[in-house]
Short mmCIF file of C-alpha atoms in Angstrom, two decimals:
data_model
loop_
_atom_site.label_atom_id
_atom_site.label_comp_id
_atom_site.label_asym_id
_atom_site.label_seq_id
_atom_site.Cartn_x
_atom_site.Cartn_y
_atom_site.Cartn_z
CA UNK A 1 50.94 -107.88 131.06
CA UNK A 2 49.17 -104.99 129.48
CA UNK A 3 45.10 -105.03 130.09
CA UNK A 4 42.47 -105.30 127.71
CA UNK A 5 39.78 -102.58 127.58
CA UNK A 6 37.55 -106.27 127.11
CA UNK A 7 39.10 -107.99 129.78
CA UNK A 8 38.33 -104.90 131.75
CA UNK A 9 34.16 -104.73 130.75
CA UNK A 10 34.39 -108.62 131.72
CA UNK A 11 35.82 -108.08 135.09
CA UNK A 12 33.34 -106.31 137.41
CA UNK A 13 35.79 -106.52 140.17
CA UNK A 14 38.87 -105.08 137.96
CA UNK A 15 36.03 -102.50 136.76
CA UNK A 16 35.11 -101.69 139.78
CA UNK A 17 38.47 -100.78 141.29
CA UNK A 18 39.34 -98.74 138.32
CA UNK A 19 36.63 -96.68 138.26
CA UNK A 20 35.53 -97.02 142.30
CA UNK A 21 34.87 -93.71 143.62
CA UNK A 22 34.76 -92.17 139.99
CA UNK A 23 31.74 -90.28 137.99
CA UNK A 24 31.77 -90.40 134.30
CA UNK A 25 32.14 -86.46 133.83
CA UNK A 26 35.93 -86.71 135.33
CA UNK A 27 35.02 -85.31 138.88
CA UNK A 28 35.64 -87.59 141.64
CA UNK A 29 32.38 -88.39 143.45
CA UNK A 30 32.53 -86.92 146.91
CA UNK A 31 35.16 -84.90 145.97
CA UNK A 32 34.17 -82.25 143.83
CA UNK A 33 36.59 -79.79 142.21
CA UNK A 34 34.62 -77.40 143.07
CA UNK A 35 34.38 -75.89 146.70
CA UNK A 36 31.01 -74.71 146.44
CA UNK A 37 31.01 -73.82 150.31
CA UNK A 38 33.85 -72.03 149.67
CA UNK A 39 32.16 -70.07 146.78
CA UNK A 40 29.01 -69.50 149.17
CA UNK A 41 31.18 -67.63 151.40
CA UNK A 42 32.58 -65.62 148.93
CA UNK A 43 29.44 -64.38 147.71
CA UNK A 44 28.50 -63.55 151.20
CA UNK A 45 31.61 -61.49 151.72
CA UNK A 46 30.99 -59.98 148.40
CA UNK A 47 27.49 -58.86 149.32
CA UNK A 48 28.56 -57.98 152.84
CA UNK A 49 31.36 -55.46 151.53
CA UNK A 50 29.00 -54.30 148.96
CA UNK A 51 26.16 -53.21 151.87
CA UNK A 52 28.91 -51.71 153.66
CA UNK A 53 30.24 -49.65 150.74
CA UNK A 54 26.54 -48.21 150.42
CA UNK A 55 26.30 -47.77 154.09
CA UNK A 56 29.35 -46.02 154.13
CA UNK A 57 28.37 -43.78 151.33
CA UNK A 58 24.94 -43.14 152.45
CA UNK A 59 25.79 -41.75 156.13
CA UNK A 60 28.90 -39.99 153.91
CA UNK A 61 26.04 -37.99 152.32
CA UNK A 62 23.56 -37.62 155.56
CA UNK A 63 27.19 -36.35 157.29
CA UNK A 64 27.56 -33.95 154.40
CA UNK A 65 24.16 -32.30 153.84
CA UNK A 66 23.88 -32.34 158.12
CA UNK A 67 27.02 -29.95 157.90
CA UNK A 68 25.65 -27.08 155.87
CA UNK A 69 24.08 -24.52 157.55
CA UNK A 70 20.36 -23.84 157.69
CA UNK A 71 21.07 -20.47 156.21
CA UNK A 72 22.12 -21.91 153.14
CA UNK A 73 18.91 -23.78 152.41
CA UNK A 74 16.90 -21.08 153.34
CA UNK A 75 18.60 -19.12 150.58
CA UNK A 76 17.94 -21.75 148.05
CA UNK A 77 14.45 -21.63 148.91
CA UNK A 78 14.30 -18.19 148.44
CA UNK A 79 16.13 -18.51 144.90
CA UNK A 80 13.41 -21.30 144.23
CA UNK A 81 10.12 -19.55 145.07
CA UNK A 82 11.90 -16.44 143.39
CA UNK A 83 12.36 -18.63 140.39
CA UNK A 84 8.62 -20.29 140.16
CA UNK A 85 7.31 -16.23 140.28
CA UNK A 86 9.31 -15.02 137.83
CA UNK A 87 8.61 -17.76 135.28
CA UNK A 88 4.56 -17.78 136.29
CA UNK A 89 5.01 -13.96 135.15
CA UNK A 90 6.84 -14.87 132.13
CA UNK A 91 4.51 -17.98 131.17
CA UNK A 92 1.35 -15.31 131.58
CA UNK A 93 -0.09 -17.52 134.79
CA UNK A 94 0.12 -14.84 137.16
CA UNK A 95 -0.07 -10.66 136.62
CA UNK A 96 -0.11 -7.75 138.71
CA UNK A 97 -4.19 -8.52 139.65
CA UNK A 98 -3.19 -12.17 140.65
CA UNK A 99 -3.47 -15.94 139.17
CA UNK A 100 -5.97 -16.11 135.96
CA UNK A 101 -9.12 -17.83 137.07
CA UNK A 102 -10.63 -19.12 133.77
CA UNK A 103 -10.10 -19.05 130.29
CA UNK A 104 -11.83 -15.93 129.79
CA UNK A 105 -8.36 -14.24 131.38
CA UNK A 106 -6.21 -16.20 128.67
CA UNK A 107 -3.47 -14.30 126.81
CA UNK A 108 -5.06 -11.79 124.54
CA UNK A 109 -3.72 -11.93 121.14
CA UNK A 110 -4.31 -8.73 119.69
CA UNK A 111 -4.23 -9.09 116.08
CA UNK A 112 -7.16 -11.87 116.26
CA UNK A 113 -9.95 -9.54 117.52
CA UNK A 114 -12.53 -7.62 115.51
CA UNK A 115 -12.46 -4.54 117.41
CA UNK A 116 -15.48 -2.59 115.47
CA UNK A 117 -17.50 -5.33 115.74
CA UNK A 118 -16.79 -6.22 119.11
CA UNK A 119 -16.65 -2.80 120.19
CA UNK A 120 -20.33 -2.00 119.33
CA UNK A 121 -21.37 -5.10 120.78
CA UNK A 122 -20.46 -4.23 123.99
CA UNK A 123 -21.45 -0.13 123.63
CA UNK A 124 -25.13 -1.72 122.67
CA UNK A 125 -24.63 -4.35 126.00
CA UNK A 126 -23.40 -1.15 127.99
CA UNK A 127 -20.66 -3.33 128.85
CA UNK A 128 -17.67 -1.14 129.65
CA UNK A 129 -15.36 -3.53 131.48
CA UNK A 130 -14.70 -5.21 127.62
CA UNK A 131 -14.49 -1.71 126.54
CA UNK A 132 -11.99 -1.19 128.46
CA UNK A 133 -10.35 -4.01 127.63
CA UNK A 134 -10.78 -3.69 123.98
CA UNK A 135 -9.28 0.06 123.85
CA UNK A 136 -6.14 -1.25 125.88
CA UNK A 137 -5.49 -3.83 123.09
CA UNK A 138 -6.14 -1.84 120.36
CA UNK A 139 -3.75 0.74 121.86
CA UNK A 140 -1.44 -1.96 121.68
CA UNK A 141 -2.04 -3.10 118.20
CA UNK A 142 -1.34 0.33 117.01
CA UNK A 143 1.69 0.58 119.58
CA UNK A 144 2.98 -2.14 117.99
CA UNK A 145 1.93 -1.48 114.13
CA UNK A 146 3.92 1.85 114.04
CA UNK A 147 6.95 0.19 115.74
CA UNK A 148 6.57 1.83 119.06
CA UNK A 149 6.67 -1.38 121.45
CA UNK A 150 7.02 -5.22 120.56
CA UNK A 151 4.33 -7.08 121.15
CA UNK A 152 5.14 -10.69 121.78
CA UNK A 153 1.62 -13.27 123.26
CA UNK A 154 3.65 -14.09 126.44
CA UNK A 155 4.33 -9.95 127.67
CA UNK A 156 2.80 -8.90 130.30
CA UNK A 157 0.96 -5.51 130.20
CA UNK A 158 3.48 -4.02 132.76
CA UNK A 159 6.56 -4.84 130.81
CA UNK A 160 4.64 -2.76 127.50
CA UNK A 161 3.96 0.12 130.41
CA UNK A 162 7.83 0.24 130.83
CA UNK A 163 8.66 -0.36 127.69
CA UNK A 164 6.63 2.83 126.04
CA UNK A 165 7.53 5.20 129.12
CA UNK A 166 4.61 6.78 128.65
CA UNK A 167 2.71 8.68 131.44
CA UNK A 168 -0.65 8.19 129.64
CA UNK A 169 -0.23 4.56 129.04
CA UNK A 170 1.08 3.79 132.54
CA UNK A 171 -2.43 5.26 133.84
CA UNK A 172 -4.03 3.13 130.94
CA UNK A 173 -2.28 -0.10 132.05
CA UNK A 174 -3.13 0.29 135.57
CA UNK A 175 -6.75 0.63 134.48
CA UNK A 176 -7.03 -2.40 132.12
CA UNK A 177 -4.81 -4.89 134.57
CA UNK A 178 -7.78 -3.62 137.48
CA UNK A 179 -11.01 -4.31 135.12
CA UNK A 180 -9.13 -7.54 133.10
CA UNK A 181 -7.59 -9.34 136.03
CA UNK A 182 -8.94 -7.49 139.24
CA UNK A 183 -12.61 -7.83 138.68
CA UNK A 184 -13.35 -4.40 139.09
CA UNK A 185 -16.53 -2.87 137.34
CA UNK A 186 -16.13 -0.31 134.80
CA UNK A 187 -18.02 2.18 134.18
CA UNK A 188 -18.88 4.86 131.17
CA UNK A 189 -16.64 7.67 133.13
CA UNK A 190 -13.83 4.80 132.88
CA UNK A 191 -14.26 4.06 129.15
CA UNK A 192 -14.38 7.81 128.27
CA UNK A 193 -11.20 8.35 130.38
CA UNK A 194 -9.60 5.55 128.59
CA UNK A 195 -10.48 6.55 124.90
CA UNK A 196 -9.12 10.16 125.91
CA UNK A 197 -5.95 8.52 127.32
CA UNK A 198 -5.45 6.23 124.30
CA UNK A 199 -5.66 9.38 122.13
CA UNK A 200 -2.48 10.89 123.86
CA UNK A 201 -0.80 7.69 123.91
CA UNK A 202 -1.06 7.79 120.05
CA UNK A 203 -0.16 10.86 119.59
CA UNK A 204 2.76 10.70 121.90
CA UNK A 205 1.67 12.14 124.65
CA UNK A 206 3.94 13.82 127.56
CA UNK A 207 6.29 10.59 128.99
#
């Protein structure tokens, strides 16, 4: 005889065998259907095989860089240091007299100076190192005006010197990079020499 979901509420002991050793979320209590102790040690072999995978790789590497020879690196190094020279050159941080020092030795841009009125500033200051200075840059200006050199902020003076292939201007060059970035004193005897060597630059002097 079919029972009654009633008769079944009514009967604690019929209740109780039906659902003995049942939770209401259809897992058996004590019983689980899932093997979390089993899942544990999955994770732990997953984690295992994934620190030996890296430790594998990782002395796969040290093994690798360990076999080339020291030769090799110290060519790289040489390529590198070569590398940070050429582009201080290029970037203007470092010339022929050495590293700039302050921002009085920043690029000169030689179509923002006044060169009259800076020029008779410094003849009335007797200061011939910025003569100096300002007859190499005017040279330039002109150099570059009549189409003779390119002028670009980030050139060094040397690359202008080899550039014009001028005798004169190599002579002027070496005196401007000595008074601009060496620190050496000029003197009138310098300024007249350079004003007479700017005069055959301009007028294309022997190359």
């Amino acid at each position: 005889m079919p029972v009654s979901s009633s008769t079944i509420m009514r009967d604690d002991s019929l209740a109780a065998r039906l659902f003995s050793g049942h939770d209401y979320k259809g897992s058996l209590a004590g019983d689980s259907l899932v093997d979390h102790d089993r899942l544990r040690d999955m994770g732990e072999q997953a984690e295992q095989a994934a620190q030996d995978t890296n430790s594998s790789f990782f002395d796969s590497l040290a093994a690798f860089f360990a076999s080339i020879p020291w030769v090799v690196y110290a060519v790289l190094g040489v390529i590198l240091v070569a590398f940070l020279v050429y582009w201080a050159f290029r970037s203007g941080l470092l010339h022929v007299g050495g590293v700039k020092r302050g921002s009085a030795e920043t690029a000169d841009d030689i179509y923002e100076i006044d060169y009259d009125e800076e020029m008779q500033a410094a003849l009335e200051a007797s200061d011939f190192s910025a003569l100096v200075r300002l007859v190499y840059l005017r040279t330039l200006r002109t150099l570059d005006e009549n189409g003779r050199i390119a002028w670009r902020i980030y050139k060094t003076p040397t690359e202008y010197a080899s550039e014009l292939q001028s005798a004169p201007f190599q002579v002027m060059t070496r005196h401007f990079l000595r008074v601009r970035y060496g620190r050496f004193d000029a003197d009138r005897a310098l300024y007249d020499e350079m004003c007479t060597l700017q005069a055959e630059v301009l007028k294309g002097g022997a190359s």
